[in-house]
PDB file of C-alpha atoms in Angstrom:
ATOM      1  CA  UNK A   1     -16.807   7.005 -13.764  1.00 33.00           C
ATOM      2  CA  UNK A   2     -16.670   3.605 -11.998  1.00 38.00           C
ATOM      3  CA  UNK A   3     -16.360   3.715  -8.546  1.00 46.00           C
ATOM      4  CA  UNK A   4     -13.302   2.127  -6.795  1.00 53.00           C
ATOM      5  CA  UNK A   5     -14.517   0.152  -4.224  1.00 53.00           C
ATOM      6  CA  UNK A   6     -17.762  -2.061  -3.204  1.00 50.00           C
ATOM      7  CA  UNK A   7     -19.944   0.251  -1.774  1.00 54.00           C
ATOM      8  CA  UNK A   8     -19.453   0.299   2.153  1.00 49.00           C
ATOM      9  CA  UNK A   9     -22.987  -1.501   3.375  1.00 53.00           C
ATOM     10  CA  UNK A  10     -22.034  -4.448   1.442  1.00 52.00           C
ATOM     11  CA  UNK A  11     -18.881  -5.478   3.433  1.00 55.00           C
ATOM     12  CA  UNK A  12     -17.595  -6.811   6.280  1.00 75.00           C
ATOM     13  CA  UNK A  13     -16.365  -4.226   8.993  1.00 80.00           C
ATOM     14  CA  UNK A  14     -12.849  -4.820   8.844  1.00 77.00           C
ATOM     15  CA  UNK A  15     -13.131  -5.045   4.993  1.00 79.00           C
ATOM     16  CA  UNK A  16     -15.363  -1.562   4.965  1.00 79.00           C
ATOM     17  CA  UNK A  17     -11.893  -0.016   7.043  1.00 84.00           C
ATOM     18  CA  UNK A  18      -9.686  -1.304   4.226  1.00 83.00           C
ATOM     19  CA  UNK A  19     -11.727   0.139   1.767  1.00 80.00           C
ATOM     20  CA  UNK A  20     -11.833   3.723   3.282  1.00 82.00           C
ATOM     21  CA  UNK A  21      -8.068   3.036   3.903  1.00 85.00           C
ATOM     22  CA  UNK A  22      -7.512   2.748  -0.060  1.00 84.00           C
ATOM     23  CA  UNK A  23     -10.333   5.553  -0.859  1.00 84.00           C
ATOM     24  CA  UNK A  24      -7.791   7.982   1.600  1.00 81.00           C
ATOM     25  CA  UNK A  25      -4.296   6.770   0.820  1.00 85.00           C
ATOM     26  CA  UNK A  26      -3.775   4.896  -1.992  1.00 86.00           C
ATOM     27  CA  UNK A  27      -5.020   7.373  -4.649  1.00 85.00           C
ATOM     28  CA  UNK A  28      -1.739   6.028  -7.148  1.00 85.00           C
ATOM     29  CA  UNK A  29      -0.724   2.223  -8.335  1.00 86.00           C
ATOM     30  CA  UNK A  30       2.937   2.677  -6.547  1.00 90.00           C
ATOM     31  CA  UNK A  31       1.440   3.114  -3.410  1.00 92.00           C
ATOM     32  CA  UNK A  32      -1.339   0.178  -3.732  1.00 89.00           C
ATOM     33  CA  UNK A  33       1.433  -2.074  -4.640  1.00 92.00           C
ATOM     34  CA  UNK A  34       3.705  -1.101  -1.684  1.00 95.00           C
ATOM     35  CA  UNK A  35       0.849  -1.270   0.465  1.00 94.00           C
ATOM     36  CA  UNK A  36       0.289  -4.847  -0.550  1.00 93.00           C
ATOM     37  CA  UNK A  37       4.028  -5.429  -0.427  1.00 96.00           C
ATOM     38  CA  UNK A  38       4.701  -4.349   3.222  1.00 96.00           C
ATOM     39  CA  UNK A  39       1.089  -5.973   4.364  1.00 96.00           C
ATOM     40  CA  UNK A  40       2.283  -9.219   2.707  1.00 95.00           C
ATOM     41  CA  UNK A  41       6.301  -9.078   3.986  1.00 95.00           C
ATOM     42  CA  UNK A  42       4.837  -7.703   7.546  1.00 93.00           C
ATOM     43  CA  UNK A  43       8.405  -8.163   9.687  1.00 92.00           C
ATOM     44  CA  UNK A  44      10.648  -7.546   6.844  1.00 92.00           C
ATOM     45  CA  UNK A  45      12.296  -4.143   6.333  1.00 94.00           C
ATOM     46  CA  UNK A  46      12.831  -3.218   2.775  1.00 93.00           C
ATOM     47  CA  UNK A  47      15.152  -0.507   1.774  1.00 93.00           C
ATOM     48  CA  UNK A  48      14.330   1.653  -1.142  1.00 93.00           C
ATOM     49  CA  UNK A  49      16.237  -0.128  -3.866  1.00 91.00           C
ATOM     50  CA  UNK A  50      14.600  -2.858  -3.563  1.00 92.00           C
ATOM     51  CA  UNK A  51      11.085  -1.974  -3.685  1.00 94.00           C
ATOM     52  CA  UNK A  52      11.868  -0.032  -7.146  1.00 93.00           C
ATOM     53  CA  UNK A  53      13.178  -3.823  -7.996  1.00 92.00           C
ATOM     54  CA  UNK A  54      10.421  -5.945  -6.894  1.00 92.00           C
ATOM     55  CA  UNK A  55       7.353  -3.545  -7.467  1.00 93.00           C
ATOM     56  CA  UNK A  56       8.398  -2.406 -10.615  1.00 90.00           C
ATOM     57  CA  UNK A  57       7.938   1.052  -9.988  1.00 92.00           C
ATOM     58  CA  UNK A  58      10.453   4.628 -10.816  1.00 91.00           C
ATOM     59  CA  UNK A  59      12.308   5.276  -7.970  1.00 94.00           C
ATOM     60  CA  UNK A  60      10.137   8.762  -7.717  1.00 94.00           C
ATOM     61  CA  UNK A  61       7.062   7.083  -7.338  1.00 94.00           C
ATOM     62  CA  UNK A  62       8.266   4.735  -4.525  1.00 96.00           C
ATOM     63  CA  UNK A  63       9.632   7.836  -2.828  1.00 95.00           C
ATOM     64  CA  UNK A  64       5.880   9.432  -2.990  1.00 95.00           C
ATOM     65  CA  UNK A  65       4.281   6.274  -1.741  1.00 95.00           C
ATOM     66  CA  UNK A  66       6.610   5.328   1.154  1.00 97.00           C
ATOM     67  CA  UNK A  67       6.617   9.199   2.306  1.00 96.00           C
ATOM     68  CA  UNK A  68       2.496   8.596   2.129  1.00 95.00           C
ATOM     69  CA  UNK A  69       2.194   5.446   4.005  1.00 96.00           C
ATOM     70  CA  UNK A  70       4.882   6.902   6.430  1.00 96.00           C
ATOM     71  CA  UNK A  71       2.502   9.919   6.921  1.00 95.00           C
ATOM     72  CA  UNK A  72      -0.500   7.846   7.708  1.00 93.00           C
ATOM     73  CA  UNK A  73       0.876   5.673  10.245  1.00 94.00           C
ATOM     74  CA  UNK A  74       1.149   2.243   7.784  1.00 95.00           C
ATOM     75  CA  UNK A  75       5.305   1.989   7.943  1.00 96.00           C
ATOM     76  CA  UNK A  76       7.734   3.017   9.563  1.00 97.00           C
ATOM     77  CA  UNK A  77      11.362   3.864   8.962  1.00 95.00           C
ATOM     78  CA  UNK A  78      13.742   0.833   9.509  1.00 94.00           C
ATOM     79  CA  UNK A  79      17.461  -0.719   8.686  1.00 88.00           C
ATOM     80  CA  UNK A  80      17.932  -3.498   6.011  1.00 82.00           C
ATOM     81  CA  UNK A  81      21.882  -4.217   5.552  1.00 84.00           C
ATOM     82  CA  UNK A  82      23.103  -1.063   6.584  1.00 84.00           C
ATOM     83  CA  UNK A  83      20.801   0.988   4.074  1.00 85.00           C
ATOM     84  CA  UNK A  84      17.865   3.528   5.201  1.00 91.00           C
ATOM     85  CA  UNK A  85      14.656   0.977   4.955  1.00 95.00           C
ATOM     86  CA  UNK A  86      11.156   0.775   5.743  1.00 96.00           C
ATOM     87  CA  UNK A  87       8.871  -2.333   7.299  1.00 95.00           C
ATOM     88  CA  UNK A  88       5.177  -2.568   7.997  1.00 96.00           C
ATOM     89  CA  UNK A  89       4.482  -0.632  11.351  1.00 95.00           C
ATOM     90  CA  UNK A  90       3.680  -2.922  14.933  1.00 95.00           C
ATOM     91  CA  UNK A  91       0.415  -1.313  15.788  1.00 93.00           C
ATOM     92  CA  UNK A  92      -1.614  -4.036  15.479  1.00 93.00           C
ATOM     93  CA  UNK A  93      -4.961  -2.604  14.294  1.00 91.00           C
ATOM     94  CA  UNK A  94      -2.913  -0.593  11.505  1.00 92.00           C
ATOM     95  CA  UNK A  95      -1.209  -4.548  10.327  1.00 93.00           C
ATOM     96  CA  UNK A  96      -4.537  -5.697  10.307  1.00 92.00           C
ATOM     97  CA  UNK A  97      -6.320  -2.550   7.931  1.00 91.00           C
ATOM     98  CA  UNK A  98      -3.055  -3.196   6.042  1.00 93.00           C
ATOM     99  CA  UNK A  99      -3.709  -6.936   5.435  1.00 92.00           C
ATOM    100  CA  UNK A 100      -7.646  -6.327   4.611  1.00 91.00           C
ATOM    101  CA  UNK A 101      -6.542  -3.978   2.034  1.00 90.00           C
ATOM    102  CA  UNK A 102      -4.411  -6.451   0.369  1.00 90.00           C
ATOM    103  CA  UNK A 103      -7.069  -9.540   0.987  1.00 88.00           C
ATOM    104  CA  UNK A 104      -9.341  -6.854  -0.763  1.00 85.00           C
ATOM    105  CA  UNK A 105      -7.164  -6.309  -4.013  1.00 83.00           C
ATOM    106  CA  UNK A 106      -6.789 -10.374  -4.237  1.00 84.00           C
ATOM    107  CA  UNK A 107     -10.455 -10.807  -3.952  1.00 83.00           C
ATOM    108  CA  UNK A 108     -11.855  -7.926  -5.942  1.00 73.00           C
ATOM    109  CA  UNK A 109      -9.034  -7.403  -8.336  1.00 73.00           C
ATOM    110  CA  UNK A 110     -11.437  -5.489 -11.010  1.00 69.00           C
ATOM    111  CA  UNK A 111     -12.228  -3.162  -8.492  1.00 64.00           C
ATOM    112  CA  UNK A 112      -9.175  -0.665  -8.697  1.00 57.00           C
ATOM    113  CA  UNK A 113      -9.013   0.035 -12.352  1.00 48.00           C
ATOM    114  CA  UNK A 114      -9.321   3.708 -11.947  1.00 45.00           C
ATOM    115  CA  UNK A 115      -6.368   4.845 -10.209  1.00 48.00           C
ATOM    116  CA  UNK A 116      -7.407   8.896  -9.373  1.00 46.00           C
ATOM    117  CA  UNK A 117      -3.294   9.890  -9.377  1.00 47.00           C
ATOM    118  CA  UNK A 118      -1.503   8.670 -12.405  1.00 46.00           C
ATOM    119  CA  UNK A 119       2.142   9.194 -11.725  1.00 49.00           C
ATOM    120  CA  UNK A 120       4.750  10.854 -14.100  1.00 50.00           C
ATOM    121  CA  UNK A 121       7.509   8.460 -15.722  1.00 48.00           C
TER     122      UNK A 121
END
């Protein structure tokens, strides 16, 4: 089985977070994409609808992933036009794990082709 990520000695610091970030959290594709959504839309709050729009994704498997990345701190629960919505949390370290995980997929796109979690249509 490949493994998922560079191995840790050969990256940068904030790059070797990222990677432990994705090893820990983002163990299905809904919840690398929304990762990479929120870290790339940082200050815009995105209700539920919309995410199963843009990412492409069964409204099941965007409830798993935003209920994941709530959990670990990534997001946080927000307003967008009236509706229950979600935006990239303010800590400031978190935004910047966050945006080395998504410099990391552009970069090393071949590098996540084994998702552990495949999730159910």
């Amino acid at each position: 089985m490949a493994s998922p990520t560079l191995p840790l000695q050969d990256l940068p610091i904030l790059e070797s977070i990222a990677c432990t970030f994705i090893e820990i959290h983002l163990d299905a594709v809904a919840k690398r994409d929304l990762a990479i959504w929120f870290a790339e839309h940082p200050n815009s709050p995105c209700a539920k609808y919309e995410l199963c729009q843009h990412l492409d994704h069964h409204r099941t498997a965007i409830d798993r992933g935003l209920r994941a990345l709530q959990e670990a701190g990534a997001i946080v629960p927000a307003r967008a036009e009236g509706h229950p919505a979600w935006q990239l949390t303010s800590d400031t370290a978190t935004r910047q794990i966050l945006q080395a995980v998504a410099r990391y997929f552009r970069k090393h796109p071949d590098m996540r082709t084994v998702i552990t979690h495949y999730e159910p249509a």
